[in-house]
């Protein structure tokens, strides 16, 4: 049993590549993404659990290469027009949780994958599980998904979480006491987004209370967000 903070994630995230911390848990996946455009058949699936940083890494790639971003999990999204995407880089977010009647049904995804590798087109798909486990009733799409190259991210380790925290505090021109980092790393969920949320909250509270940013303040501020983790 361990105690972890559960923080509200209400702030707009930053997806700058310079803010993505690399360690042994994600270095191979980062290298596979960076190999663009030399992905096998122009396709790559980036998978990992919630909080592992796949959206951050994928959006940073999309910004760098000017990719079209498709939110496959949005049920209100209009059906995707494939014709303008020929020859372009495309990011499909949450491809494993495609919404019924959303932007990307099975047939559209099948055709989009077929377009990859043609006239320079490429497709990056994100999901929480490997493509082998993605649901589809279309046999041809099943074969395409099974053949996808996969870049897998693990949950952030201590190195990544501390790097995320240090960068978040530095961006806010803050210099916390050294004892704050091991305290937070030991208690935060394995999520870069929650680490940034913790930095934002502590920044606000340190200013409001006119206090030093250290473990004592964190204990007071984050006490209300503690909950038992059943893992």
PDB file of N, CA and C in Angstrom, residues 132-205:
ATOM      1  N   UNK A 132      -2.748  -5.281 -31.749  1.00  0.00           N
ATOM      2  CA  UNK A 132      -3.297  -6.637 -31.771  1.00  0.00           C
ATOM      3  C   UNK A 132      -4.589  -6.734 -30.978  1.00  0.00           C
ATOM      4  N   UNK A 133      -4.762  -5.838 -29.984  1.00  0.00           N
ATOM      5  CA  UNK A 133      -5.946  -5.872 -29.120  1.00  0.00           C
ATOM      6  C   UNK A 133      -7.014  -4.874 -29.538  1.00  0.00           C
ATOM      7  N   UNK A 134      -6.795  -4.113 -30.603  1.00  0.00           N
ATOM      8  CA  UNK A 134      -7.794  -3.134 -31.030  1.00  0.00           C
ATOM      9  C   UNK A 134      -8.957  -3.862 -31.703  1.00  0.00           C
ATOM     10  N   UNK A 135     -10.161  -3.448 -31.395  1.00  0.00           N
ATOM     11  CA  UNK A 135     -11.346  -4.121 -31.927  1.00  0.00           C
ATOM     12  C   UNK A 135     -11.651  -3.669 -33.348  1.00  0.00           C
ATOM     13  N   UNK A 136     -12.000  -4.615 -34.184  1.00  0.00           N
ATOM     14  CA  UNK A 136     -12.487  -4.331 -35.526  1.00  0.00           C
ATOM     15  C   UNK A 136     -13.202  -5.556 -36.069  1.00  0.00           C
ATOM     16  N   UNK A 137     -14.227  -5.306 -36.875  1.00  0.00           N
ATOM     17  CA  UNK A 137     -14.963  -6.394 -37.519  1.00  0.00           C
ATOM     18  C   UNK A 137     -14.583  -6.527 -38.994  1.00  0.00           C
ATOM     19  N   UNK A 138     -13.607  -5.749 -39.423  1.00  0.00           N
ATOM     20  CA  UNK A 138     -13.182  -5.744 -40.825  1.00  0.00           C
ATOM     21  C   UNK A 138     -11.909  -6.577 -40.958  1.00  0.00           C
ATOM     22  N   UNK A 139     -11.970  -7.729 -41.601  1.00  0.00           N
ATOM     23  CA  UNK A 139     -10.798  -8.609 -41.688  1.00  0.00           C
ATOM     24  C   UNK A 139      -9.563  -7.938 -42.287  1.00  0.00           C
ATOM     25  N   UNK A 140      -9.762  -7.133 -43.334  1.00  0.00           N
ATOM     26  CA  UNK A 140      -8.609  -6.484 -43.954  1.00  0.00           C
ATOM     27  C   UNK A 140      -7.947  -5.487 -43.007  1.00  0.00           C
ATOM     28  N   UNK A 141      -8.764  -4.789 -42.221  1.00  0.00           N
ATOM     29  CA  UNK A 141      -8.190  -3.876 -41.233  1.00  0.00           C
ATOM     30  C   UNK A 141      -7.472  -4.660 -40.144  1.00  0.00           C
ATOM     31  N   UNK A 142      -8.032  -5.785 -39.758  1.00  0.00           N
ATOM     32  CA  UNK A 142      -7.384  -6.621 -38.742  1.00  0.00           C
ATOM     33  C   UNK A 142      -5.968  -6.987 -39.170  1.00  0.00           C
ATOM     34  N   UNK A 143      -5.805  -7.350 -40.425  1.00  0.00           N
ATOM     35  CA  UNK A 143      -4.476  -7.721 -40.904  1.00  0.00           C
ATOM     36  C   UNK A 143      -3.533  -6.526 -40.906  1.00  0.00           C
ATOM     37  N   UNK A 144      -4.054  -5.334 -41.239  1.00  0.00           N
ATOM     38  CA  UNK A 144      -3.218  -4.128 -41.230  1.00  0.00           C
ATOM     39  C   UNK A 144      -2.776  -3.800 -39.801  1.00  0.00           C
ATOM     40  N   UNK A 145      -3.697  -3.889 -38.856  1.00  0.00           N
ATOM     41  CA  UNK A 145      -3.369  -3.586 -37.462  1.00  0.00           C
ATOM     42  C   UNK A 145      -2.347  -4.573 -36.910  1.00  0.00           C
ATOM     43  N   UNK A 146      -2.518  -5.843 -37.239  1.00  0.00           N
ATOM     44  CA  UNK A 146      -1.596  -6.857 -36.743  1.00  0.00           C
ATOM     45  C   UNK A 146      -0.182  -6.651 -37.261  1.00  0.00           C
ATOM     46  N   UNK A 147      -0.069  -6.007 -38.427  1.00  0.00           N
ATOM     47  CA  UNK A 147       1.241  -5.821 -39.055  1.00  0.00           C
ATOM     48  C   UNK A 147       1.917  -4.509 -38.675  1.00  0.00           C
ATOM     49  N   UNK A 148       1.238  -3.670 -37.881  1.00  0.00           N
ATOM     50  CA  UNK A 148       1.805  -2.365 -37.537  1.00  0.00           C
ATOM     51  C   UNK A 148       3.082  -2.494 -36.709  1.00  0.00           C
ATOM     52  N   UNK A 149       4.058  -1.659 -37.017  1.00  0.00           N
ATOM     53  CA  UNK A 149       5.221  -1.509 -36.138  1.00  0.00           C
ATOM     54  C   UNK A 149       4.786  -0.749 -34.892  1.00  0.00           C
ATOM     55  N   UNK A 150       5.319  -1.144 -33.742  1.00  0.00           N
ATOM     56  CA  UNK A 150       4.862  -0.591 -32.465  1.00  0.00           C
ATOM     57  C   UNK A 150       6.023   0.013 -31.687  1.00  0.00           C
ATOM     58  N   UNK A 151       5.811   1.210 -31.167  1.00  0.00           N
ATOM     59  CA  UNK A 151       6.716   1.856 -30.216  1.00  0.00           C
ATOM     60  C   UNK A 151       5.993   1.910 -28.877  1.00  0.00           C
ATOM     61  N   UNK A 152       6.533   1.255 -27.873  1.00  0.00           N
ATOM     62  CA  UNK A 152       5.837   1.107 -26.590  1.00  0.00           C
ATOM     63  C   UNK A 152       6.473   1.968 -25.506  1.00  0.00           C
ATOM     64  N   UNK A 153       5.630   2.721 -24.805  1.00  0.00           N
ATOM     65  CA  UNK A 153       6.059   3.526 -23.658  1.00  0.00           C
ATOM     66  C   UNK A 153       5.635   2.833 -22.367  1.00  0.00           C
ATOM     67  N   UNK A 154       6.526   2.809 -21.386  1.00  0.00           N
ATOM     68  CA  UNK A 154       6.172   2.342 -20.050  1.00  0.00           C
ATOM     69  C   UNK A 154       5.739   3.530 -19.205  1.00  0.00           C
ATOM     70  N   UNK A 155       5.184   3.245 -18.026  1.00  0.00           N
ATOM     71  CA  UNK A 155       4.850   4.325 -17.095  1.00  0.00           C
ATOM     72  C   UNK A 155       6.110   5.114 -16.748  1.00  0.00           C
ATOM     73  N   UNK A 156       5.987   6.427 -16.524  1.00  0.00           N
ATOM     74  CA  UNK A 156       7.164   7.223 -16.150  1.00  0.00           C
ATOM     75  C   UNK A 156       7.848   6.650 -14.914  1.00  0.00           C
ATOM     76  N   UNK A 157       9.167   6.596 -14.936  1.00  0.00           N
ATOM     77  CA  UNK A 157       9.916   6.174 -13.760  1.00  0.00           C
ATOM     78  C   UNK A 157      10.316   7.395 -12.944  1.00  0.00           C
ATOM     79  N   UNK A 158      11.058   7.170 -11.865  1.00  0.00           N
ATOM     80  CA  UNK A 158      11.447   8.284 -10.997  1.00  0.00           C
ATOM     81  C   UNK A 158      12.267   9.324 -11.742  1.00  0.00           C
ATOM     82  N   UNK A 159      13.118   8.858 -12.651  1.00  0.00           N
ATOM     83  CA  UNK A 159      13.960   9.787 -13.412  1.00  0.00           C
ATOM     84  C   UNK A 159      13.113  10.741 -14.248  1.00  0.00           C
ATOM     85  N   UNK A 160      12.103  10.185 -14.924  1.00  0.00           N
ATOM     86  CA  UNK A 160      11.232  11.009 -15.756  1.00  0.00           C
ATOM     87  C   UNK A 160      10.423  11.973 -14.907  1.00  0.00           C
ATOM     88  N   UNK A 161       9.825  11.479 -13.813  1.00  0.00           N
ATOM     89  CA  UNK A 161       8.995  12.345 -12.977  1.00  0.00           C
ATOM     90  C   UNK A 161       9.805  13.494 -12.392  1.00  0.00           C
ATOM     91  N   UNK A 162      11.015  13.192 -11.913  1.00  0.00           N
ATOM     92  CA  UNK A 162      11.832  14.273 -11.351  1.00  0.00           C
ATOM     93  C   UNK A 162      12.224  15.269 -12.433  1.00  0.00           C
ATOM     94  N   UNK A 163      12.543  14.787 -13.622  1.00  0.00           N
ATOM     95  CA  UNK A 163      12.891  15.693 -14.717  1.00  0.00           C
ATOM     96  C   UNK A 163      11.712  16.583 -15.092  1.00  0.00           C
ATOM     97  N   UNK A 164      10.513  15.998 -15.126  1.00  0.00           N
ATOM     98  CA  UNK A 164       9.311  16.780 -15.433  1.00  0.00           C
ATOM     99  C   UNK A 164       9.097  17.851 -14.373  1.00  0.00           C
ATOM    100  N   UNK A 165       9.256  17.485 -13.103  1.00  0.00           N
ATOM    101  CA  UNK A 165       9.084  18.448 -12.018  1.00  0.00           C
ATOM    102  C   UNK A 165      10.124  19.562 -12.087  1.00  0.00           C
ATOM    103  N   UNK A 166      11.372  19.196 -12.299  1.00  0.00           N
ATOM    104  CA  UNK A 166      12.432  20.212 -12.352  1.00  0.00           C
ATOM    105  C   UNK A 166      12.182  21.197 -13.502  1.00  0.00           C
ATOM    106  N   UNK A 167      11.763  20.665 -14.647  1.00  0.00           N
ATOM    107  CA  UNK A 167      11.504  21.537 -15.786  1.00  0.00           C
ATOM    108  C   UNK A 167      10.296  22.434 -15.530  1.00  0.00           C
ATOM    109  N   UNK A 168       9.258  21.865 -14.904  1.00  0.00           N
ATOM    110  CA  UNK A 168       8.059  22.649 -14.616  1.00  0.00           C
ATOM    111  C   UNK A 168       8.364  23.778 -13.646  1.00  0.00           C
ATOM    112  N   UNK A 169       9.140  23.502 -12.618  1.00  0.00           N
ATOM    113  CA  UNK A 169       9.495  24.554 -11.653  1.00  0.00           C
ATOM    114  C   UNK A 169      10.427  25.589 -12.290  1.00  0.00           C
ATOM    115  N   UNK A 170      11.352  25.138 -13.122  1.00  0.00           N
ATOM    116  CA  UNK A 170      12.270  26.069 -13.779  1.00  0.00           C
ATOM    117  C   UNK A 170      11.518  27.013 -14.703  1.00  0.00           C
ATOM    118  N   UNK A 171      10.502  26.512 -15.397  1.00  0.00           N
ATOM    119  CA  UNK A 171       9.710  27.356 -16.290  1.00  0.00           C
ATOM    120  C   UNK A 171       8.964  28.431 -15.516  1.00  0.00           C
ATOM    121  N   UNK A 172       8.698  28.151 -14.246  1.00  0.00           N
ATOM    122  CA  UNK A 172       7.997  29.111 -13.385  1.00  0.00           C
ATOM    123  C   UNK A 172       8.978  29.941 -12.564  1.00  0.00           C
ATOM    124  N   UNK A 173      10.280  29.819 -12.908  1.00  0.00           N
ATOM    125  CA  UNK A 173      11.363  30.561 -12.243  1.00  0.00           C
ATOM    126  C   UNK A 173      11.399  30.260 -10.752  1.00  0.00           C
ATOM    127  N   UNK A 174      11.142  29.008 -10.405  1.00  0.00           N
ATOM    128  CA  UNK A 174      11.129  28.574  -9.014  1.00  0.00           C
ATOM    129  C   UNK A 174      12.323  27.665  -8.723  1.00  0.00           C
ATOM    130  N   UNK A 175      12.847  27.771  -7.513  1.00  0.00           N
ATOM    131  CA  UNK A 175      13.949  26.916  -7.061  1.00  0.00           C
ATOM    132  C   UNK A 175      13.553  26.255  -5.751  1.00  0.00           C
ATOM    133  N   UNK A 176      12.850  25.124  -5.819  1.00  0.00           N
ATOM    134  CA  UNK A 176      12.395  24.453  -4.596  1.00  0.00           C
ATOM    135  C   UNK A 176      13.560  23.945  -3.764  1.00  0.00           C
ATOM    136  N   UNK A 177      13.286  23.731  -2.492  1.00  0.00           N
ATOM    137  CA  UNK A 177      14.265  23.084  -1.623  1.00  0.00           C
ATOM    138  C   UNK A 177      14.504  21.663  -2.150  1.00  0.00           C
ATOM    139  N   UNK A 178      15.741  21.158  -2.055  1.00  0.00           N
ATOM    140  CA  UNK A 178      16.053  19.836  -2.616  1.00  0.00           C
ATOM    141  C   UNK A 178      15.195  18.706  -2.069  1.00  0.00           C
ATOM    142  N   UNK A 179      14.718  18.852  -0.825  1.00  0.00           N
ATOM    143  CA  UNK A 179      13.952  17.749  -0.233  1.00  0.00           C
ATOM    144  C   UNK A 179      12.566  17.588  -0.868  1.00  0.00           C
ATOM    145  N   UNK A 180      12.136  18.543  -1.683  1.00  0.00           N
ATOM    146  CA  UNK A 180      10.811  18.451  -2.279  1.00  0.00           C
ATOM    147  C   UNK A 180      10.743  17.353  -3.344  1.00  0.00           C
ATOM    148  N   UNK A 181      11.808  17.183  -4.114  1.00  0.00           N
ATOM    149  CA  UNK A 181      11.752  16.246  -5.236  1.00  0.00           C
ATOM    150  C   UNK A 181      11.540  14.795  -4.810  1.00  0.00           C
ATOM    151  N   UNK A 182      12.354  14.250  -3.912  1.00  0.00           N
ATOM    152  CA  UNK A 182      12.088  12.857  -3.516  1.00  0.00           C
ATOM    153  C   UNK A 182      10.737  12.682  -2.836  1.00  0.00           C
ATOM    154  N   UNK A 183      10.278  13.729  -2.131  1.00  0.00           N
ATOM    155  CA  UNK A 183       8.965  13.644  -1.485  1.00  0.00           C
ATOM    156  C   UNK A 183       7.861  13.507  -2.518  1.00  0.00           C
ATOM    157  N   UNK A 184       7.892  14.334  -3.568  1.00  0.00           N
ATOM    158  CA  UNK A 184       6.853  14.280  -4.594  1.00  0.00           C
ATOM    159  C   UNK A 184       6.958  13.017  -5.439  1.00  0.00           C
ATOM    160  N   UNK A 185       8.167  12.671  -5.842  1.00  0.00           N
ATOM    161  CA  UNK A 185       8.349  11.500  -6.698  1.00  0.00           C
ATOM    162  C   UNK A 185       7.833  10.235  -6.020  1.00  0.00           C
ATOM    163  N   UNK A 186       7.991  10.153  -4.708  1.00  0.00           N
ATOM    164  CA  UNK A 186       7.545   8.966  -3.979  1.00  0.00           C
ATOM    165  C   UNK A 186       6.029   8.887  -3.859  1.00  0.00           C
ATOM    166  N   UNK A 187       5.345  10.024  -4.087  1.00  0.00           N
ATOM    167  CA  UNK A 187       3.906  10.063  -3.829  1.00  0.00           C
ATOM    168  C   UNK A 187       3.038  10.335  -5.050  1.00  0.00           C
ATOM    169  N   UNK A 188       3.613  10.932  -6.078  1.00  0.00           N
ATOM    170  CA  UNK A 188       2.811  11.239  -7.264  1.00  0.00           C
ATOM    171  C   UNK A 188       2.496   9.972  -8.054  1.00  0.00           C
ATOM    172  N   UNK A 189       1.322   9.910  -8.678  1.00  0.00           N
ATOM    173  CA  UNK A 189       1.050   8.816  -9.615  1.00  0.00           C
ATOM    174  C   UNK A 189       2.070   8.845 -10.739  1.00  0.00           C
ATOM    175  N   UNK A 190       2.243   7.741 -11.402  1.00  0.00           N
ATOM    176  CA  UNK A 190       3.211   7.660 -12.505  1.00  0.00           C
ATOM    177  C   UNK A 190       2.641   8.374 -13.719  1.00  0.00           C
ATOM    178  N   UNK A 191       2.567   9.697 -13.649  1.00  0.00           N
ATOM    179  CA  UNK A 191       1.950  10.488 -14.707  1.00  0.00           C
ATOM    180  C   UNK A 191       2.645  11.835 -14.808  1.00  0.00           C
ATOM    181  N   UNK A 192       3.166  12.156 -16.001  1.00  0.00           N
ATOM    182  CA  UNK A 192       3.793  13.455 -16.213  1.00  0.00           C
ATOM    183  C   UNK A 192       2.786  14.577 -16.053  1.00  0.00           C
ATOM    184  N   UNK A 193       1.542  14.352 -16.496  1.00  0.00           N
ATOM    185  CA  UNK A 193       0.513  15.384 -16.390  1.00  0.00           C
ATOM    186  C   UNK A 193       0.239  15.729 -14.929  1.00  0.00           C
ATOM    187  N   UNK A 194       0.204  14.736 -14.064  1.00  0.00           N
ATOM    188  CA  UNK A 194      -0.050  15.013 -12.657  1.00  0.00           C
ATOM    189  C   UNK A 194       1.154  15.667 -11.992  1.00  0.00           C
ATOM    190  N   UNK A 195       2.352  15.374 -12.468  1.00  0.00           N
ATOM    191  CA  UNK A 195       3.536  16.052 -11.949  1.00  0.00           C
ATOM    192  C   UNK A 195       3.486  17.540 -12.269  1.00  0.00           C
ATOM    193  N   UNK A 196       3.065  17.873 -13.497  1.00  0.00           N
ATOM    194  CA  UNK A 196       2.943  19.282 -13.881  1.00  0.00           C
ATOM    195  C   UNK A 196       1.826  19.949 -13.088  1.00  0.00           C
ATOM    196  N   UNK A 197       0.719  19.229 -12.853  1.00  0.00           N
ATOM    197  CA  UNK A 197      -0.373  19.776 -12.051  1.00  0.00           C
ATOM    198  C   UNK A 197       0.098  20.065 -10.634  1.00  0.00           C
ATOM    199  N   UNK A 198       0.932  19.201 -10.076  1.00  0.00           N
ATOM    200  CA  UNK A 198       1.475  19.422  -8.737  1.00  0.00           C
ATOM    201  C   UNK A 198       2.349  20.667  -8.706  1.00  0.00           C
ATOM    202  N   UNK A 199       3.170  20.855  -9.735  1.00  0.00           N
ATOM    203  CA  UNK A 199       4.028  22.042  -9.798  1.00  0.00           C
ATOM    204  C   UNK A 199       3.188  23.310  -9.870  1.00  0.00           C
ATOM    205  N   UNK A 200       2.131  23.298 -10.675  1.00  0.00           N
ATOM    206  CA  UNK A 200       1.252  24.463 -10.789  1.00  0.00           C
ATOM    207  C   UNK A 200       0.599  24.793  -9.447  1.00  0.00           C
ATOM    208  N   UNK A 201       0.085  23.775  -8.790  1.00  0.00           N
ATOM    209  CA  UNK A 201      -0.607  23.988  -7.530  1.00  0.00           C
ATOM    210  C   UNK A 201       0.338  24.525  -6.456  1.00  0.00           C
ATOM    211  N   UNK A 202       1.532  23.943  -6.374  1.00  0.00           N
ATOM    212  CA  UNK A 202       2.490  24.390  -5.361  1.00  0.00           C
ATOM    213  C   UNK A 202       2.996  25.802  -5.656  1.00  0.00           C
ATOM    214  N   UNK A 203       3.135  26.129  -6.912  1.00  0.00           N
ATOM    215  CA  UNK A 203       3.521  27.491  -7.298  1.00  0.00           C
ATOM    216  C   UNK A 203       2.484  28.489  -6.790  1.00  0.00           C
ATOM    217  N   UNK A 204       1.219  28.204  -7.044  1.00  0.00           N
ATOM    218  CA  UNK A 204       0.148  29.103  -6.623  1.00  0.00           C
ATOM    219  C   UNK A 204       0.100  29.251  -5.100  1.00  0.00           C
ATOM    220  N   UNK A 205       0.215  28.125  -4.419  1.00  0.00           N
ATOM    221  CA  UNK A 205       0.088  28.157  -2.957  1.00  0.00           C
ATOM    222  C   UNK A 205       1.298  28.807  -2.293  1.00  0.00           C
TER     223      UNK A 205
END
